[in-house]
PDB file of C-alpha atoms in Angstrom:
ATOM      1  CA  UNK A   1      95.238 268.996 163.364  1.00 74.00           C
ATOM      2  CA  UNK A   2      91.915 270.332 162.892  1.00 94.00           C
ATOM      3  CA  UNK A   3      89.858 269.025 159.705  1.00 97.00           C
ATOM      4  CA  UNK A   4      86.490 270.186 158.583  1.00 98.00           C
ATOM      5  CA  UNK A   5      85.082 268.188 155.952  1.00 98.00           C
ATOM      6  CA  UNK A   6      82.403 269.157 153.726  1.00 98.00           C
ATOM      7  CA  UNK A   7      80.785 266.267 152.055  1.00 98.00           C
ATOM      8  CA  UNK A   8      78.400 265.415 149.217  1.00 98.00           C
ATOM      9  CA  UNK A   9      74.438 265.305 147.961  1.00 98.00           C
ATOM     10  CA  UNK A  10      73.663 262.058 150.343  1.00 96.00           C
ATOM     11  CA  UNK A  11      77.248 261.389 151.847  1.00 97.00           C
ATOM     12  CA  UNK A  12      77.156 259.403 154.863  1.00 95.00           C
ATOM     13  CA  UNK A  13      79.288 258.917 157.715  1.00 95.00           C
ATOM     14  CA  UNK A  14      80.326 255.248 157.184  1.00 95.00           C
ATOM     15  CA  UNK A  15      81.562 256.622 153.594  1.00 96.00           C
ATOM     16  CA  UNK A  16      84.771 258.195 155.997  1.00 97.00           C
ATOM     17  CA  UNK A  17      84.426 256.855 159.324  1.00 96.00           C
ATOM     18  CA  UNK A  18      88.126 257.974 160.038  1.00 97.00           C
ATOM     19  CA  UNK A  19      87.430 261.550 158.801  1.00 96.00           C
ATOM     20  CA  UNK A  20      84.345 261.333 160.440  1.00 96.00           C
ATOM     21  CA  UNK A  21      85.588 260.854 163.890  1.00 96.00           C
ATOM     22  CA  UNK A  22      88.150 263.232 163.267  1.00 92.00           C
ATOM     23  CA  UNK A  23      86.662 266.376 163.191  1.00 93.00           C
ATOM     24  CA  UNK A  24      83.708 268.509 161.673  1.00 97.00           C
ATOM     25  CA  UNK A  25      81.379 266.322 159.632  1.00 98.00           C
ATOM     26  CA  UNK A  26      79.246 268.172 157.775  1.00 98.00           C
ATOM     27  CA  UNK A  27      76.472 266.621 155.136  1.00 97.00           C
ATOM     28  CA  UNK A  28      74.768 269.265 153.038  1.00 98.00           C
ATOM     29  CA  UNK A  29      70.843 269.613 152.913  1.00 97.00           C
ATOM     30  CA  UNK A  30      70.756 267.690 155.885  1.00 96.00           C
ATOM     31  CA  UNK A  31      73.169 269.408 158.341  1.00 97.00           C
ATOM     32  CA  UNK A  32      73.353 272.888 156.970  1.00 98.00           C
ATOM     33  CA  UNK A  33      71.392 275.109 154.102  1.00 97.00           C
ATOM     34  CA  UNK A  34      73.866 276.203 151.548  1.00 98.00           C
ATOM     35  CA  UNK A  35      73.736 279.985 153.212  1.00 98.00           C
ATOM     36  CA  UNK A  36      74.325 278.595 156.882  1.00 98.00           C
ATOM     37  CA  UNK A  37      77.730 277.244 155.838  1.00 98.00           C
ATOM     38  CA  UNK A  38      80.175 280.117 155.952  1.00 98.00           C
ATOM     39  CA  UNK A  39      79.469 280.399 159.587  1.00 98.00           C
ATOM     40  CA  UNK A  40      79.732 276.731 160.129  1.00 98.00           C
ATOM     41  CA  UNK A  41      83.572 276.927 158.686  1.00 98.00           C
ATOM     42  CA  UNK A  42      84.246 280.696 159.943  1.00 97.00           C
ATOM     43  CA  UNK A  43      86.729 279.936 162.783  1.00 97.00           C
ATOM     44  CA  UNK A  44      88.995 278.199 160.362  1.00 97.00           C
ATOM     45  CA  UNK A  45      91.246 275.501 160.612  1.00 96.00           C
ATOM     46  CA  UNK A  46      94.553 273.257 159.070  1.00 97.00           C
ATOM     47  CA  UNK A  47      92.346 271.670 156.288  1.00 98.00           C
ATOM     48  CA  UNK A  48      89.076 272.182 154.891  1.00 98.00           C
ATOM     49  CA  UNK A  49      87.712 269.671 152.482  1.00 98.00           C
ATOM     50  CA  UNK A  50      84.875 269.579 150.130  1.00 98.00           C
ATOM     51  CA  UNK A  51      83.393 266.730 148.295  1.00 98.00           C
ATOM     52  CA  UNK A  52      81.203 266.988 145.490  1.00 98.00           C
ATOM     53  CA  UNK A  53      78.685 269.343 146.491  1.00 98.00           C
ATOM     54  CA  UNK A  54      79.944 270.004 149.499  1.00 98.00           C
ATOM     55  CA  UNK A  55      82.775 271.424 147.336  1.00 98.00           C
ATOM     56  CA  UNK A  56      80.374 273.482 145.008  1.00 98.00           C
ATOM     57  CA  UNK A  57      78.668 274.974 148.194  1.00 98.00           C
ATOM     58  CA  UNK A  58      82.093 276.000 149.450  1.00 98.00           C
ATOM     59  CA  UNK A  59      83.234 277.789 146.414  1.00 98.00           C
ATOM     60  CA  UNK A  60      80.082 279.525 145.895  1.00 98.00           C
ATOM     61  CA  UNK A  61      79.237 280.460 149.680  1.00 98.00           C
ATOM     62  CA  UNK A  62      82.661 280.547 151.330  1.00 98.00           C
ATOM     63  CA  UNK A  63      85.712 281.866 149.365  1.00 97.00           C
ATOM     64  CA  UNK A  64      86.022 284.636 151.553  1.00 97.00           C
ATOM     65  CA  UNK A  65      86.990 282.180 154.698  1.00 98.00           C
ATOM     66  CA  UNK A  66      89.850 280.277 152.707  1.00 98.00           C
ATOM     67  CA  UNK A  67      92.394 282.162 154.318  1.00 97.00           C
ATOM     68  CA  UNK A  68      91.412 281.148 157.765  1.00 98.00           C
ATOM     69  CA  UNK A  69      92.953 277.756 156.276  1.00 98.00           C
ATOM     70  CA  UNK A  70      96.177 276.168 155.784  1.00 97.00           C
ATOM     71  CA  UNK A  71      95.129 273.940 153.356  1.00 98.00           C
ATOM     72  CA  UNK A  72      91.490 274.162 151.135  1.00 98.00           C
ATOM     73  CA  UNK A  73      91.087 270.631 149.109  1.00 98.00           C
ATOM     74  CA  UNK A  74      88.231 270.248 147.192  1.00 98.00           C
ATOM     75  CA  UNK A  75      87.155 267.165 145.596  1.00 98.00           C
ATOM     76  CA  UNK A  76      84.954 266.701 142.352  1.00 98.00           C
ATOM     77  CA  UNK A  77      84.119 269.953 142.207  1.00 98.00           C
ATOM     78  CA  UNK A  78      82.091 271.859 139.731  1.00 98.00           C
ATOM     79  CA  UNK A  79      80.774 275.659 139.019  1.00 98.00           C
ATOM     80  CA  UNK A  80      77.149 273.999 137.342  1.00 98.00           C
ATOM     81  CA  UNK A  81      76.093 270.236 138.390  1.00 98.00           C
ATOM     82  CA  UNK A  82      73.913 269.936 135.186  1.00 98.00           C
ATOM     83  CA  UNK A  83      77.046 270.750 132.843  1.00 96.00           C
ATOM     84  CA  UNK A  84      77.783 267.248 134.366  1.00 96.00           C
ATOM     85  CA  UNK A  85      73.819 265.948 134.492  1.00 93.00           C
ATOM     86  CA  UNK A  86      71.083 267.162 132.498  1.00 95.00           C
ATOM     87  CA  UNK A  87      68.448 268.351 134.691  1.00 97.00           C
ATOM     88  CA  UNK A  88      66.114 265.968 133.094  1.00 97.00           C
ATOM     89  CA  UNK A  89      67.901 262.928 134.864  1.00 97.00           C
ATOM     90  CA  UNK A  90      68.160 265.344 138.194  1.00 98.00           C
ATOM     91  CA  UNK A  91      64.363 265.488 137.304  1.00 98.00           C
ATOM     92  CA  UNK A  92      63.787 261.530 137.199  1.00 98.00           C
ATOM     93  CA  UNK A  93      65.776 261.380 140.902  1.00 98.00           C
ATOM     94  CA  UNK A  94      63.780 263.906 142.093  1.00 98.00           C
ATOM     95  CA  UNK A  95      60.492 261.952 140.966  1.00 98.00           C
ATOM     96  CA  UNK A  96      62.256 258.549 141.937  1.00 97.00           C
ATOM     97  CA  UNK A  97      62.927 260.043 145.457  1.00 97.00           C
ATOM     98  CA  UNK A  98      59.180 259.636 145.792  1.00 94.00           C
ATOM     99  CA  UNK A  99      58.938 256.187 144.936  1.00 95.00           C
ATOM    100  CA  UNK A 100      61.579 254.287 146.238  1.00 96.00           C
ATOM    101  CA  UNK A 101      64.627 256.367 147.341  1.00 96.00           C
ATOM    102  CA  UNK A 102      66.789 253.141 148.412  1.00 94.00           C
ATOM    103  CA  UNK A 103      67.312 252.459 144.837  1.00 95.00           C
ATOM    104  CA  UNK A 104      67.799 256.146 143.719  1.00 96.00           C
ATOM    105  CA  UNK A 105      70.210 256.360 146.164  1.00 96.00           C
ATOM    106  CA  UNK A 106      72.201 252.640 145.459  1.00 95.00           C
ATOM    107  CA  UNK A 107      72.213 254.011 141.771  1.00 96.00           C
ATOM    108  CA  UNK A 108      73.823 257.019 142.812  1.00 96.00           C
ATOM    109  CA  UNK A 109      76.313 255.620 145.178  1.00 96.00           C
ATOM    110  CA  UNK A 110      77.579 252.804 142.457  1.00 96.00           C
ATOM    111  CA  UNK A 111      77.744 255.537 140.078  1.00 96.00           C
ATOM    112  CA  UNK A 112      80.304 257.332 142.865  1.00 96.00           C
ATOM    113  CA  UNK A 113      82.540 254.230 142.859  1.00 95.00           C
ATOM    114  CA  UNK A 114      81.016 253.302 146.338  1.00 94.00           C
ATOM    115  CA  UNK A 115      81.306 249.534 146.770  1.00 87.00           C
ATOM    116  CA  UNK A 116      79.503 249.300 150.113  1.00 90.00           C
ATOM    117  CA  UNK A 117      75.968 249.368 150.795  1.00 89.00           C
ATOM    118  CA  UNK A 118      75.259 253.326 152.440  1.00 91.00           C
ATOM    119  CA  UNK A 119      72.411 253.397 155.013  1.00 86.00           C
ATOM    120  CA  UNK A 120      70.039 256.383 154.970  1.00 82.00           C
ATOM    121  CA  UNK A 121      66.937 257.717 157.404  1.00 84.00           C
ATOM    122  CA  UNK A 122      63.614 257.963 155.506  1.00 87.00           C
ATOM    123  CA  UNK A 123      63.527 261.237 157.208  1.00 92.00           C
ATOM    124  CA  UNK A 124      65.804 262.477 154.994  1.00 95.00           C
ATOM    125  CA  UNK A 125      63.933 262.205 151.797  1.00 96.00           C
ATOM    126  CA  UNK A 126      62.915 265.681 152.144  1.00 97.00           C
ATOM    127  CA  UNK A 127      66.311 266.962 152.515  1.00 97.00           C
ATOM    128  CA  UNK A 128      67.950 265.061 149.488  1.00 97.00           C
ATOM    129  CA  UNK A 129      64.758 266.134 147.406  1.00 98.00           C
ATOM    130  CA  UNK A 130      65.834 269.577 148.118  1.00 98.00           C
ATOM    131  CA  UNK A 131      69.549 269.423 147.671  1.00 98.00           C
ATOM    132  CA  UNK A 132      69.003 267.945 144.008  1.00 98.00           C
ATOM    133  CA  UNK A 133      66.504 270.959 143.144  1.00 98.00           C
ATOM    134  CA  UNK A 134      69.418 272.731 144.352  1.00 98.00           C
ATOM    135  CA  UNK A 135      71.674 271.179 141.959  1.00 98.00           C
ATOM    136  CA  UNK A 136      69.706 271.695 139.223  1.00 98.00           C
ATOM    137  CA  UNK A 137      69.584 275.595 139.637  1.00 98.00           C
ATOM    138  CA  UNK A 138      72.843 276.194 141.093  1.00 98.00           C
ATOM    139  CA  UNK A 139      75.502 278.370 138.956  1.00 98.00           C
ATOM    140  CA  UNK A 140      79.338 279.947 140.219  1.00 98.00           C
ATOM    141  CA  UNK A 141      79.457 282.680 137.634  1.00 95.00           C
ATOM    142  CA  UNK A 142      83.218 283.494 137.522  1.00 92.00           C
ATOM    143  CA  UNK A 143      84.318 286.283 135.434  1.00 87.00           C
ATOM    144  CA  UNK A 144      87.906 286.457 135.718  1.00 90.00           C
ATOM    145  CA  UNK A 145      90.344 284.431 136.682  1.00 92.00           C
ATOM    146  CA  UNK A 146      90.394 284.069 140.843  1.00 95.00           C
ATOM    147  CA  UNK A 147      93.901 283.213 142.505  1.00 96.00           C
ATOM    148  CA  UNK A 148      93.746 281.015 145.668  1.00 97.00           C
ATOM    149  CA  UNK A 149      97.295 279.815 146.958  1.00 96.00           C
ATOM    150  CA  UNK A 150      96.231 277.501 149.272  1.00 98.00           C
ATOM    151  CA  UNK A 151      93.713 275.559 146.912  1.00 98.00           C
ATOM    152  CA  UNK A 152      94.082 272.267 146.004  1.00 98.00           C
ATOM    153  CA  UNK A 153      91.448 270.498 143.266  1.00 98.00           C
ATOM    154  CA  UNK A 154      91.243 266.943 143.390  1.00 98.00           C
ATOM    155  CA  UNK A 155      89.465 264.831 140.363  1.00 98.00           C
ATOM    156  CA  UNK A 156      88.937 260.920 139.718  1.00 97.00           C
ATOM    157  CA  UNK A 157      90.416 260.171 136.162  1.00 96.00           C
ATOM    158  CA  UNK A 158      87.140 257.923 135.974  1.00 96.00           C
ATOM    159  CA  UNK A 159      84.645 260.065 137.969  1.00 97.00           C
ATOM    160  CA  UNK A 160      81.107 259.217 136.391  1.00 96.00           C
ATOM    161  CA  UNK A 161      79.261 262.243 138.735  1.00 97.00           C
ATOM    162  CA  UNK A 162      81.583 265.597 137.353  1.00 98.00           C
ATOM    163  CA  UNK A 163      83.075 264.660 134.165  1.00 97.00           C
ATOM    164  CA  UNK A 164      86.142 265.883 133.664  1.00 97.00           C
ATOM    165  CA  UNK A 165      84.915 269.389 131.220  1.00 97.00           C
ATOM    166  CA  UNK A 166      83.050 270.445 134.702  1.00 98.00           C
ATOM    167  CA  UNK A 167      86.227 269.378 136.861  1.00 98.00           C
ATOM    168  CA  UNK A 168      88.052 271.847 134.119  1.00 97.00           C
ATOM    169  CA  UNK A 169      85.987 274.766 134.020  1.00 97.00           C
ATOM    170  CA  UNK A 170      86.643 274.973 137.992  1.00 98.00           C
ATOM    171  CA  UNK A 171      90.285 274.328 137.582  1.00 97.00           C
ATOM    172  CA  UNK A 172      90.062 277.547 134.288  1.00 96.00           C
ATOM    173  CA  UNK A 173      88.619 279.661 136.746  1.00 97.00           C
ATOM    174  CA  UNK A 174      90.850 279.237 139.824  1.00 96.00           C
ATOM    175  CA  UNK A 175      94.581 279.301 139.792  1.00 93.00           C
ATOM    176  CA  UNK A 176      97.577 279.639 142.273  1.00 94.00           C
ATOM    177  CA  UNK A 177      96.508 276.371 144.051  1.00 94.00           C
ATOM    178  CA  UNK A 178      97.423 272.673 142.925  1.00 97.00           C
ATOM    179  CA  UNK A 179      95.377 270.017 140.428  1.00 98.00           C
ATOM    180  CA  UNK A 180      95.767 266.419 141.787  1.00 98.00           C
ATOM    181  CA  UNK A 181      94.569 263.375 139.865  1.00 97.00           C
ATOM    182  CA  UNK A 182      93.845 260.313 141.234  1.00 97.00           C
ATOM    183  CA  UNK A 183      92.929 256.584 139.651  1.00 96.00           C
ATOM    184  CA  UNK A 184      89.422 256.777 140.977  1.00 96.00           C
ATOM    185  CA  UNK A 185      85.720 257.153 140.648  1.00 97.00           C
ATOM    186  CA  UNK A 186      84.098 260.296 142.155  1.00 98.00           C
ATOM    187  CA  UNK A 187      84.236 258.940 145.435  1.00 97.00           C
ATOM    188  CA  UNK A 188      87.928 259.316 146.803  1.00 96.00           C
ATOM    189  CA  UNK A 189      88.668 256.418 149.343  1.00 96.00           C
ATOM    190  CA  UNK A 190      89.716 257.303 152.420  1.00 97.00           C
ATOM    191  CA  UNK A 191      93.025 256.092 152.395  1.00 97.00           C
ATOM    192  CA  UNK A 192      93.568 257.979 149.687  1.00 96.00           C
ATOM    193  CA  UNK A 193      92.177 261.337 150.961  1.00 97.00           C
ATOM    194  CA  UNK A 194      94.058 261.014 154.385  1.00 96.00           C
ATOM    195  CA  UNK A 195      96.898 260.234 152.939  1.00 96.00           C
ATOM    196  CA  UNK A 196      96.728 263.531 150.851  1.00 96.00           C
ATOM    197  CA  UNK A 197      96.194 265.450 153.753  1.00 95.00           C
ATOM    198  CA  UNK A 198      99.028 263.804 155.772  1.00 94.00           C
ATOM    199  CA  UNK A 199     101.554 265.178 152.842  1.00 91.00           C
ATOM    200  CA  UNK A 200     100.817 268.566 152.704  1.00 87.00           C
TER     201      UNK A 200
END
């Protein structure tokens, strides 16, 4: 089986170690600029999976390269981050990134649902700077109802990150696929996420 998987603003590997070491890893800002991605995912695949942002960046950049895939699942998505967050909070990360980024990023990660501690390089400070301006700006503009068959939307019932009008304005806009729910934060453990790809 080949897997892609598309993760989050400040995912890290030890987040997914499995997943990791089982195909494409692929942390936006700091692997790939939004516009890079299509070519990143263009030969295709069994699954493609998008977390978070990652998932944002795939339904704004890539839609045209679902079809090279059995199986699209995207987790937490949402068309607008700040429907979700108010850019002034984006604004006090960005400013926080400056000062101490370990506890920006802690915050962040607890907020996810992540219990463990993630590591991060300081030398990625610039790069998670300029993924939340990203965020803040960032708009799908969807006028009509878009049909994907092979979509599958995946949302936490107690995600803290995309609350659950932003999880619904993606799942208004694009039909044909499948809406999953799971008992969980925005973070999707990985037990739970391979065992969702093992049963399709």
């Amino acid at each position: 089986m080949s897997l892609i998987f598309v993760g989050g603003w400040a995912t890290a590997k030890e987040q997914y170690p499995v997943i990791s070491e089982s195909g494409k890893f692929l942390i936006p800002f700091v692997d790939f600029k939004p516009e890079e991605l299509p070519e990143l995912i263009s030969g295709g695949g069994n699954t493609l999976v998008g977390w978070s942002t990652g998932a944002h960046i795939l339904l704004k950049e890539c839609r045209a390269h679902f079809t090279k895939f059995d199986n699209v699942i995207l987790i937490g998505p949402f068309l607008s981050f700040t429907e979700s967050f108010p850019e002034r909070i984006l604004r006090k990360m960005i400013s926080g990134m400056s000062k101490n980024p370990t506890r920006v990023l802690a915050s962040f990660h607890k907020n996810c649902g992540e219990n463990n501690k993630i590591n991060f390089f300081d030398s990625q400070v610039g790069a998670l700077v300029e993924g939340l301006e990203y965020l803040i700006s960032s708009r799908i503009e969807i006028e009509n109802d878009i049909a994907i068959s092979n979509l599958i939307l995946v949302h936490g019932n107690d995600d803290k990150i995309v609350r659950q009008t932003a999880f619904e304005s993606v799942t208004k806009s694009f039909s044909g696929g499948r809406i999953v729910t799971f008992n969980s934060g925005h973070k999707l453990s990985e037990d739970e996420l391979l065992n969702l790809i093992k049963g399709l």
